[in-house]
Amino acid sequence: FCFNILCVGETGIGKSTLMDTLFNTHFESTPSSHDLPNVTVKTNTYELQESSVRLKLTIVDSVAFGDQVDKSDSFKPIMEYIEKQFDMYLQEELKVKRSLHTYHDTRIHACLYFITPTGHSLKSLDLVTMKALDSKVNIIPVVAKADTITKGELHKFKIRIISELVSNGVQIYQFPTDDETVADLNASMNTHLPFAVVGSMDEVKVGNKMVKARQYPWGTVQVENENHCDFVRLREMLVRTNMQDLVETTHYRHYELYRRSKLQD
Amino acid sequence: FCFNILCVGETGIGKSTLMDTLFNTHFESTPSSHDLPNVTVKTNTYELQESSVRLKLTIVDSVAFGDQVDKSDSFKPIMEYIEKQFDMYLQEELKVKRSLHTYHDTRIHACLYFITPTGHSLKSLDLVTMKALDSKVNIIPVVAKADTITKGELHKFKIRIISELVSNGVQIYQFPTDDETVADLNASMNTHLPFAVVGSMDEVKVGNKMVKARQYPWGTVQVENENHCDFVRLREMLVRTNMQDLVETTHYRHYELYRRSKLQD
Ligand SMILES: Nc1nc2c(ncn2[C@@H]2O[C@H](COP(=O)(O)OP(=O)(O)O)[C@@H](O)[C@H]2O)c(=O)[nH]1
Ligand SMILES: Nc1nc2c(ncn2[C@@H]2O[C@H](COP(=O)(O)OP(=O)(O)O)[C@@H](O)[C@H]2O)c(=O)[nH]1
């Protein structure tokens, strides 16, 4: 089973920590230099066991996104990467003798967009980027480093983010509510969007258990405590309940749109 | 006694909260629109009582700094503001009939530069901006929202920041160690630079006292607890021990440099 996740967010926003935490693995990846002049995309593929499924997971990272002093083209390398994967699939699909069954699908199934937890609103870069990508990939925005924001601030921040996305016409992925077996769970999860996440692979003793946490002098943020952040909800939605739907939506909606516009030119 | 502070940092990084906390006042200022196309500078002047001194405090805020998609000129409006104040002073100084004694000095005595707590390193915007301003104003960099970073991460982050400032030739303000009465205190404070600060005007009950804090489900960050952040050190250095030195350094070093280059043209 192939699953491809694209992580978009500024350097230091917590992308690699969150990926490690989501899949409970230390993903090896070469650290990138701080002063890369341009945004690049870095991909790594891993073989994992997730519940009882053998998963071929590809994590695509936006490198140096938002680092440039001039960010007006920041989304372009990312958008080009997404379209290139559609194009490669299209070339295979158009062949006379094709092997779609064994084709290694590299199309992006989910784009985790990391929002800086300012507590105010989205940045222009966020709106520009998500607007450029929303018709090409399933966007799942997350509020990064949610341990920066108090409960009261977070409530207002989430409302502000959703209203800015709506007023800017940005489409984000909604967990599907047509399948009865998951409709209730997904509907309730949709009300928590965007998920406010905390990532950590450090283990801290809480009570008599070792839990993933971030330990501060004033207290310990427990990653899997639903009172502390939405990490468990994100994992449930992304890794457990909706992987299949994300793959299908990519194929039947985003890829079809690309194919139609490509073949019409 | 006139004191003028310039705050430079991205929207939502905590500038207004820190100012309120430093001077224990709710400074009134009109909220700025989120989508200002350019960086502007907003100034407000307040009359305060600080210890037994009547203080005419002017807070100059960088508005929408870092919000633009293209940030290459972000520092310019700020640099122009600083130079304009030097120029106005110079015009007064050059008059035949002048009144320097009653002149309302608007020159910036301290620039608090707010660093985003990524835990990685400075952003290109930070280096570009501080490099442009370091010969014109006393720069005091602070790590904002220090409650985002654990003790271990903060230690590495501070070392990284200082080494990047040094290797990029950025001059930051050092608390003076020539005056015996404050030399020891200042020398020890210099080792904590850049100060990692937390701001809050919310009061929370801790023990049997009401203290300024940020309350999270996992614990309460106490602003004035030196184990939690460097807020008390910043207040001590900026508001209590070194205000006079900051005013003098502005006049005898930064202003002199400006005057010399202006009169030589
Ligand atoms: N406060 C906080 N810090 C985090 C969190 N996740 C990661 N960090 C820290 O942020 C820094 C950057 O994390 P990293 O995953 O390398 O960011 P990336 O550059 O986006 O991949 C590290 O010091 C992490 O320990 C989080 O959820 N909350
Ligand atoms: N975690 C954290 N949040 C803070 C801190 N100071 C302010 N905030 C929050 O960050 C948000 C923006 O603060 P504000 O002072 O308005 O930022 P400004 O736009 O730079 O003036 C508000 O929700 C504040 O409550 C801090 O020290 N730590």
mmCIF file with all atom_site columns, C-alpha atoms in Angstrom, chain A residues 28-179:
data_model
loop_
_atom_site.group_PDB
_atom_site.id
_atom_site.type_symbol
_atom_site.label_atom_id
_atom_site.label_alt_id
_atom_site.label_comp_id
_atom_site.label_asym_id
_atom_site.label_entity_id
_atom_site.label_seq_id
_atom_site.pdbx_PDB_ins_code
_atom_site.Cartn_x
_atom_site.Cartn_y
_atom_site.Cartn_z
_atom_site.occupancy
_atom_site.B_iso_or_equiv
_atom_site.pdbx_formal_charge
_atom_site.auth_seq_id
_atom_site.auth_comp_id
_atom_site.auth_asym_id
_atom_site.auth_atom_id
_atom_site.pdbx_PDB_model_num
ATOM 1   C CA . GLU A 1 28  ? 16.479  9.187  8.811   1.00 0.00 ? 28  GLU A CA 1
ATOM 2   C CA . SER A 1 29  ? 17.011  12.163 6.599   1.00 0.00 ? 29  SER A CA 1
ATOM 3   C CA . THR A 1 30  ? 20.048  14.245 5.836   1.00 0.00 ? 30  THR A CA 1
ATOM 4   C CA . PRO A 1 31  ? 19.805  17.652 7.505   1.00 0.00 ? 31  PRO A CA 1
ATOM 5   C CA . SER A 1 32  ? 19.631  20.513 4.999   1.00 0.00 ? 32  SER A CA 1
ATOM 6   C CA . SER A 1 33  ? 21.861  23.548 5.021   1.00 0.00 ? 33  SER A CA 1
ATOM 7   C CA . HIS A 1 34  ? 20.349  26.645 6.563   1.00 0.00 ? 34  HIS A CA 1
ATOM 8   C CA . ASP A 1 35  ? 21.118  28.936 3.714   1.00 0.00 ? 35  ASP A CA 1
ATOM 9   C CA . LEU A 1 36  ? 19.615  27.269 0.700   1.00 0.00 ? 36  LEU A CA 1
ATOM 10  C CA . PRO A 1 37  ? 18.686  30.022 -1.694  1.00 0.00 ? 37  PRO A CA 1
ATOM 11  C CA . ASN A 1 38  ? 15.592  28.335 -3.052  1.00 0.00 ? 38  ASN A CA 1
ATOM 12  C CA . VAL A 1 39  ? 12.717  26.202 -1.956  1.00 0.00 ? 39  VAL A CA 1
ATOM 13  C CA . THR A 1 40  ? 13.373  22.598 -2.872  1.00 0.00 ? 40  THR A CA 1
ATOM 14  C CA . VAL A 1 41  ? 11.506  19.396 -2.330  1.00 0.00 ? 41  VAL A CA 1
ATOM 15  C CA . LYS A 1 42  ? 13.166  16.422 -0.659  1.00 0.00 ? 42  LYS A CA 1
ATOM 16  C CA . THR A 1 43  ? 11.643  12.950 -0.754  1.00 0.00 ? 43  THR A CA 1
ATOM 17  C CA . ASN A 1 44  ? 12.319  9.840  1.304   1.00 0.00 ? 44  ASN A CA 1
ATOM 18  C CA . THR A 1 45  ? 10.566  6.492  1.057   1.00 0.00 ? 45  THR A CA 1
ATOM 19  C CA . TYR A 1 46  ? 10.245  4.080  3.969   1.00 0.00 ? 46  TYR A CA 1
ATOM 20  C CA . GLU A 1 47  ? 8.824   0.577  4.456   1.00 0.00 ? 47  GLU A CA 1
ATOM 21  C CA . LEU A 1 48  ? 6.661   0.465  7.577   1.00 0.00 ? 48  LEU A CA 1
ATOM 22  C CA . GLN A 1 49  ? 4.243   -1.770 9.364   1.00 0.00 ? 49  GLN A CA 1
ATOM 23  C CA . GLU A 1 50  ? 1.181   0.281  10.320  1.00 0.00 ? 50  GLU A CA 1
ATOM 24  C CA . SER A 1 51  ? -1.375  -1.829 12.251  1.00 0.00 ? 51  SER A CA 1
ATOM 25  C CA . SER A 1 52  ? -1.358  -4.959 10.113  1.00 0.00 ? 52  SER A CA 1
ATOM 26  C CA . VAL A 1 53  ? -0.656  -3.232 6.812   1.00 0.00 ? 53  VAL A CA 1
ATOM 27  C CA . ARG A 1 54  ? 2.724   -3.102 5.098   1.00 0.00 ? 54  ARG A CA 1
ATOM 28  C CA . LEU A 1 55  ? 3.007   0.541  4.136   1.00 0.00 ? 55  LEU A CA 1
ATOM 29  C CA . LYS A 1 56  ? 5.359   2.089  1.594   1.00 0.00 ? 56  LYS A CA 1
ATOM 30  C CA . LEU A 1 57  ? 5.359   5.608  2.937   1.00 0.00 ? 57  LEU A CA 1
ATOM 31  C CA . THR A 1 58  ? 6.930   8.485  1.050   1.00 0.00 ? 58  THR A CA 1
ATOM 32  C CA . ILE A 1 59  ? 7.444   11.725 2.913   1.00 0.00 ? 59  ILE A CA 1
ATOM 33  C CA . VAL A 1 60  ? 8.006   14.752 0.741   1.00 0.00 ? 60  VAL A CA 1
ATOM 34  C CA . ASP A 1 61  ? 9.436   17.732 2.579   1.00 0.00 ? 61  ASP A CA 1
ATOM 35  C CA . SER A 1 62  ? 9.431   21.344 1.523   1.00 0.00 ? 62  SER A CA 1
ATOM 36  C CA . VAL A 1 63  ? 12.960  22.539 2.252   1.00 0.00 ? 63  VAL A CA 1
ATOM 37  C CA . ALA A 1 64  ? 13.658  26.175 3.054   1.00 0.00 ? 64  ALA A CA 1
ATOM 38  C CA . PHE A 1 65  ? 9.993   27.097 2.488   1.00 0.00 ? 65  PHE A CA 1
ATOM 39  C CA . GLY A 1 66  ? 9.463   30.607 3.783   1.00 0.00 ? 66  GLY A CA 1
ATOM 40  C CA . ASP A 1 67  ? 13.183  31.111 4.446   1.00 0.00 ? 67  ASP A CA 1
ATOM 41  C CA . GLN A 1 68  ? 13.793  33.351 1.488   1.00 0.00 ? 68  GLN A CA 1
ATOM 42  C CA . VAL A 1 69  ? 13.596  37.062 1.861   1.00 0.00 ? 69  VAL A CA 1
ATOM 43  C CA . ASP A 1 70  ? 11.482  37.084 -1.295  1.00 0.00 ? 70  ASP A CA 1
ATOM 44  C CA . LYS A 1 71  ? 8.857   34.386 -0.968  1.00 0.00 ? 71  LYS A CA 1
ATOM 45  C CA . SER A 1 72  ? 6.630   35.211 -3.919  1.00 0.00 ? 72  SER A CA 1
ATOM 46  C CA . ASP A 1 73  ? 7.648   32.049 -5.775  1.00 0.00 ? 73  ASP A CA 1
ATOM 47  C CA . SER A 1 74  ? 7.894   29.801 -2.731  1.00 0.00 ? 74  SER A CA 1
ATOM 48  C CA . PHE A 1 75  ? 4.947   27.636 -3.732  1.00 0.00 ? 75  PHE A CA 1
ATOM 49  C CA . LYS A 1 76  ? 6.156   27.041 -7.292  1.00 0.00 ? 76  LYS A CA 1
ATOM 50  C CA . PRO A 1 77  ? 8.685   24.222 -6.726  1.00 0.00 ? 77  PRO A CA 1
ATOM 51  C CA . ILE A 1 78  ? 6.056   22.483 -4.598  1.00 0.00 ? 78  ILE A CA 1
ATOM 52  C CA . MET A 1 79  ? 3.299   22.884 -7.159  1.00 0.00 ? 79  MET A CA 1
ATOM 53  C CA . GLU A 1 80  ? 5.632   21.692 -9.915  1.00 0.00 ? 80  GLU A CA 1
ATOM 54  C CA . TYR A 1 81  ? 6.513   18.596 -7.916  1.00 0.00 ? 81  TYR A CA 1
ATOM 55  C CA . ILE A 1 82  ? 2.843   17.695 -7.439  1.00 0.00 ? 82  ILE A CA 1
ATOM 56  C CA . GLU A 1 83  ? 2.089   18.208 -11.132 1.00 0.00 ? 83  GLU A CA 1
ATOM 57  C CA . LYS A 1 84  ? 5.134   16.224 -12.208 1.00 0.00 ? 84  LYS A CA 1
ATOM 58  C CA . GLN A 1 85  ? 3.832   13.178 -10.324 1.00 0.00 ? 85  GLN A CA 1
ATOM 59  C CA . PHE A 1 86  ? 0.442   13.572 -12.082 1.00 0.00 ? 86  PHE A CA 1
ATOM 60  C CA . ASP A 1 87  ? 2.248   13.875 -15.385 1.00 0.00 ? 87  ASP A CA 1
ATOM 61  C CA . MET A 1 88  ? 4.306   10.724 -14.831 1.00 0.00 ? 88  MET A CA 1
ATOM 62  C CA . TYR A 1 89  ? 1.114   8.824  -13.993 1.00 0.00 ? 89  TYR A CA 1
ATOM 63  C CA . LEU A 1 90  ? -0.584  10.247 -17.081 1.00 0.00 ? 90  LEU A CA 1
ATOM 64  C CA . GLN A 1 91  ? 2.289   9.136  -19.313 1.00 0.00 ? 91  GLN A CA 1
ATOM 65  C CA . GLU A 1 92  ? 1.926   5.633  -17.932 1.00 0.00 ? 92  GLU A CA 1
ATOM 66  C CA . GLU A 1 93  ? -1.869  5.737  -18.311 1.00 0.00 ? 93  GLU A CA 1
ATOM 67  C CA . LEU A 1 94  ? -1.587  6.789  -21.971 1.00 0.00 ? 94  LEU A CA 1
ATOM 68  C CA . LYS A 1 95  ? 0.732   3.915  -22.924 1.00 0.00 ? 95  LYS A CA 1
ATOM 69  C CA . VAL A 1 96  ? -0.598  1.144  -25.123 1.00 0.00 ? 96  VAL A CA 1
ATOM 70  C CA . LYS A 1 97  ? 1.214   -1.496 -23.105 1.00 0.00 ? 97  LYS A CA 1
ATOM 71  C CA . ARG A 1 98  ? 0.875   -0.118 -19.597 1.00 0.00 ? 98  ARG A CA 1
ATOM 72  C CA . SER A 1 99  ? 1.189   -1.634 -16.120 1.00 0.00 ? 99  SER A CA 1
ATOM 73  C CA . LEU A 1 100 ? -0.850  0.564  -13.805 1.00 0.00 ? 100 LEU A CA 1
ATOM 74  C CA . HIS A 1 101 ? -1.195  -2.312 -11.392 1.00 0.00 ? 101 HIS A CA 1
ATOM 75  C CA . THR A 1 102 ? 2.504   -2.417 -10.617 1.00 0.00 ? 102 THR A CA 1
ATOM 76  C CA . TYR A 1 103 ? 3.105   1.304  -11.151 1.00 0.00 ? 103 TYR A CA 1
ATOM 77  C CA . HIS A 1 104 ? 4.723   2.909  -8.117  1.00 0.00 ? 104 HIS A CA 1
ATOM 78  C CA . ASP A 1 105 ? 2.267   5.728  -7.488  1.00 0.00 ? 105 ASP A CA 1
ATOM 79  C CA . THR A 1 106 ? 4.158   8.843  -6.393  1.00 0.00 ? 106 THR A CA 1
ATOM 80  C CA . ARG A 1 107 ? 1.205   11.250 -6.494  1.00 0.00 ? 107 ARG A CA 1
ATOM 81  C CA . ILE A 1 108 ? 0.762   13.207 -3.267  1.00 0.00 ? 108 ILE A CA 1
ATOM 82  C CA . HIS A 1 109 ? -2.214  11.883 -1.295  1.00 0.00 ? 109 HIS A CA 1
ATOM 83  C CA . ALA A 1 110 ? -2.147  14.442 1.516   1.00 0.00 ? 110 ALA A CA 1
ATOM 84  C CA . CYS A 1 111 ? -0.462  17.799 2.037   1.00 0.00 ? 111 CYS A CA 1
ATOM 85  C CA . LEU A 1 112 ? 0.023   18.721 5.678   1.00 0.00 ? 112 LEU A CA 1
ATOM 86  C CA . TYR A 1 113 ? 0.247   22.495 5.754   1.00 0.00 ? 113 TYR A CA 1
ATOM 87  C CA . PHE A 1 114 ? 1.931   23.733 8.937   1.00 0.00 ? 114 PHE A CA 1
ATOM 88  C CA . ILE A 1 115 ? 0.541   26.992 10.297  1.00 0.00 ? 115 ILE A CA 1
ATOM 89  C CA . THR A 1 116 ? 2.762   29.122 12.551  1.00 0.00 ? 116 THR A CA 1
ATOM 90  C CA . PRO A 1 117 ? 1.042   29.477 15.926  1.00 0.00 ? 117 PRO A CA 1
ATOM 91  C CA . THR A 1 118 ? 1.026   33.279 16.079  1.00 0.00 ? 118 THR A CA 1
ATOM 92  C CA . GLY A 1 119 ? -2.419  33.344 17.633  1.00 0.00 ? 119 GLY A CA 1
ATOM 93  C CA . HIS A 1 120 ? -3.366  36.105 15.186  1.00 0.00 ? 120 HIS A CA 1
ATOM 94  C CA . SER A 1 121 ? -4.159  34.917 11.678  1.00 0.00 ? 121 SER A CA 1
ATOM 95  C CA . LEU A 1 122 ? -2.702  33.228 8.604   1.00 0.00 ? 122 LEU A CA 1
ATOM 96  C CA . LYS A 1 123 ? 0.287   34.791 6.885   1.00 0.00 ? 123 LYS A CA 1
ATOM 97  C CA . SER A 1 124 ? 0.034   36.006 3.294   1.00 0.00 ? 124 SER A CA 1
ATOM 98  C CA . LEU A 1 125 ? 2.436   33.203 2.333   1.00 0.00 ? 125 LEU A CA 1
ATOM 99  C CA . ASP A 1 126 ? -0.005  30.649 3.806   1.00 0.00 ? 126 ASP A CA 1
ATOM 100 C CA . LEU A 1 127 ? -2.952  31.959 1.806   1.00 0.00 ? 127 LEU A CA 1
ATOM 101 C CA . VAL A 1 128 ? -0.962  32.319 -1.422  1.00 0.00 ? 128 VAL A CA 1
ATOM 102 C CA . THR A 1 129 ? 0.420   28.790 -1.091  1.00 0.00 ? 129 THR A CA 1
ATOM 103 C CA . MET A 1 130 ? -2.761  27.017 -0.078  1.00 0.00 ? 130 MET A CA 1
ATOM 104 C CA . LYS A 1 131 ? -4.696  28.805 -2.829  1.00 0.00 ? 131 LYS A CA 1
ATOM 105 C CA . ALA A 1 132 ? -2.136  27.615 -5.400  1.00 0.00 ? 132 ALA A CA 1
ATOM 106 C CA . LEU A 1 133 ? -2.265  24.012 -4.173  1.00 0.00 ? 133 LEU A CA 1
ATOM 107 C CA . ASP A 1 134 ? -5.888  23.409 -3.150  1.00 0.00 ? 134 ASP A CA 1
ATOM 108 C CA . SER A 1 135 ? -7.073  22.191 -6.554  1.00 0.00 ? 135 SER A CA 1
ATOM 109 C CA . LYS A 1 136 ? -4.078  19.856 -6.916  1.00 0.00 ? 136 LYS A CA 1
ATOM 110 C CA . VAL A 1 137 ? -3.838  18.089 -3.576  1.00 0.00 ? 137 VAL A CA 1
ATOM 111 C CA . ASN A 1 138 ? -5.803  17.294 -0.418  1.00 0.00 ? 138 ASN A CA 1
ATOM 112 C CA . ILE A 1 139 ? -4.759  20.012 2.018   1.00 0.00 ? 139 ILE A CA 1
ATOM 113 C CA . ILE A 1 140 ? -4.875  19.252 5.725   1.00 0.00 ? 140 ILE A CA 1
ATOM 114 C CA . PRO A 1 141 ? -3.831  22.407 7.609   1.00 0.00 ? 141 PRO A CA 1
ATOM 115 C CA . VAL A 1 142 ? -2.419  21.891 11.091  1.00 0.00 ? 142 VAL A CA 1
ATOM 116 C CA . VAL A 1 143 ? -1.558  24.437 13.756  1.00 0.00 ? 143 VAL A CA 1
ATOM 117 C CA . ALA A 1 144 ? 2.048   23.553 14.585  1.00 0.00 ? 144 ALA A CA 1
ATOM 118 C CA . LYS A 1 145 ? 3.606   23.701 18.057  1.00 0.00 ? 145 LYS A CA 1
ATOM 119 C CA . ALA A 1 146 ? 0.206   23.914 19.685  1.00 0.00 ? 146 ALA A CA 1
ATOM 120 C CA . ASP A 1 147 ? 1.866   23.992 23.111  1.00 0.00 ? 147 ASP A CA 1
ATOM 121 C CA . THR A 1 148 ? 2.563   27.670 22.333  1.00 0.00 ? 148 THR A CA 1
ATOM 122 C CA . ILE A 1 149 ? -1.086  28.619 22.550  1.00 0.00 ? 149 ILE A CA 1
ATOM 123 C CA . THR A 1 150 ? -3.476  28.588 25.498  1.00 0.00 ? 150 THR A CA 1
ATOM 124 C CA . LYS A 1 151 ? -6.898  26.970 25.165  1.00 0.00 ? 151 LYS A CA 1
ATOM 125 C CA . GLY A 1 152 ? -8.648  30.339 24.918  1.00 0.00 ? 152 GLY A CA 1
ATOM 126 C CA . GLU A 1 153 ? -6.267  31.688 22.253  1.00 0.00 ? 153 GLU A CA 1
ATOM 127 C CA . LEU A 1 154 ? -6.470  28.442 20.285  1.00 0.00 ? 154 LEU A CA 1
ATOM 128 C CA . HIS A 1 155 ? -10.258 28.516 20.110  1.00 0.00 ? 155 HIS A CA 1
ATOM 129 C CA . LYS A 1 156 ? -10.202 32.029 18.590  1.00 0.00 ? 156 LYS A CA 1
ATOM 130 C CA . PHE A 1 157 ? -7.245  31.186 16.340  1.00 0.00 ? 157 PHE A CA 1
ATOM 131 C CA . LYS A 1 158 ? -8.970  28.148 14.808  1.00 0.00 ? 158 LYS A CA 1
ATOM 132 C CA . ILE A 1 159 ? -12.114 30.162 14.095  1.00 0.00 ? 159 ILE A CA 1
ATOM 133 C CA . ARG A 1 160 ? -10.008 32.926 12.539  1.00 0.00 ? 160 ARG A CA 1
ATOM 134 C CA . ILE A 1 161 ? -8.088  30.478 10.340  1.00 0.00 ? 161 ILE A CA 1
ATOM 135 C CA . ILE A 1 162 ? -11.206 28.730 9.043   1.00 0.00 ? 162 ILE A CA 1
ATOM 136 C CA . SER A 1 163 ? -12.928 32.039 8.279   1.00 0.00 ? 163 SER A CA 1
ATOM 137 C CA . GLU A 1 164 ? -9.835  33.306 6.424   1.00 0.00 ? 164 GLU A CA 1
ATOM 138 C CA . LEU A 1 165 ? -9.665  30.093 4.398   1.00 0.00 ? 165 LEU A CA 1
ATOM 139 C CA . VAL A 1 166 ? -13.353 30.387 3.548   1.00 0.00 ? 166 VAL A CA 1
ATOM 140 C CA . SER A 1 167 ? -13.220 34.078 2.648   1.00 0.00 ? 167 SER A CA 1
ATOM 141 C CA . ASN A 1 168 ? -10.185 33.412 0.425   1.00 0.00 ? 168 ASN A CA 1
ATOM 142 C CA . GLY A 1 169 ? -11.897 30.496 -1.280  1.00 0.00 ? 169 GLY A CA 1
ATOM 143 C CA . VAL A 1 170 ? -9.298  27.938 -0.151  1.00 0.00 ? 170 VAL A CA 1
ATOM 144 C CA . GLN A 1 171 ? -10.550 24.329 -0.302  1.00 0.00 ? 171 GLN A CA 1
ATOM 145 C CA . ILE A 1 172 ? -9.283  22.129 2.485   1.00 0.00 ? 172 ILE A CA 1
ATOM 146 C CA . TYR A 1 173 ? -9.819  18.381 2.811   1.00 0.00 ? 173 TYR A CA 1
ATOM 147 C CA . GLN A 1 174 ? -12.921 17.434 4.755   1.00 0.00 ? 174 GLN A CA 1
ATOM 148 C CA . PHE A 1 175 ? -13.129 13.961 6.260   1.00 0.00 ? 175 PHE A CA 1
ATOM 149 C CA . PRO A 1 176 ? -15.881 12.170 4.340   1.00 0.00 ? 176 PRO A CA 1
ATOM 150 C CA . THR A 1 177 ? -19.273 11.746 5.956   1.00 0.00 ? 177 THR A CA 1
ATOM 151 C CA . ASP A 1 178 ? -21.004 9.618  3.319   1.00 0.00 ? 178 ASP A CA 1
ATOM 152 C CA . ASP A 1 179 ? -19.819 6.230  4.583   1.00 0.00 ? 179 ASP A CA 1
#
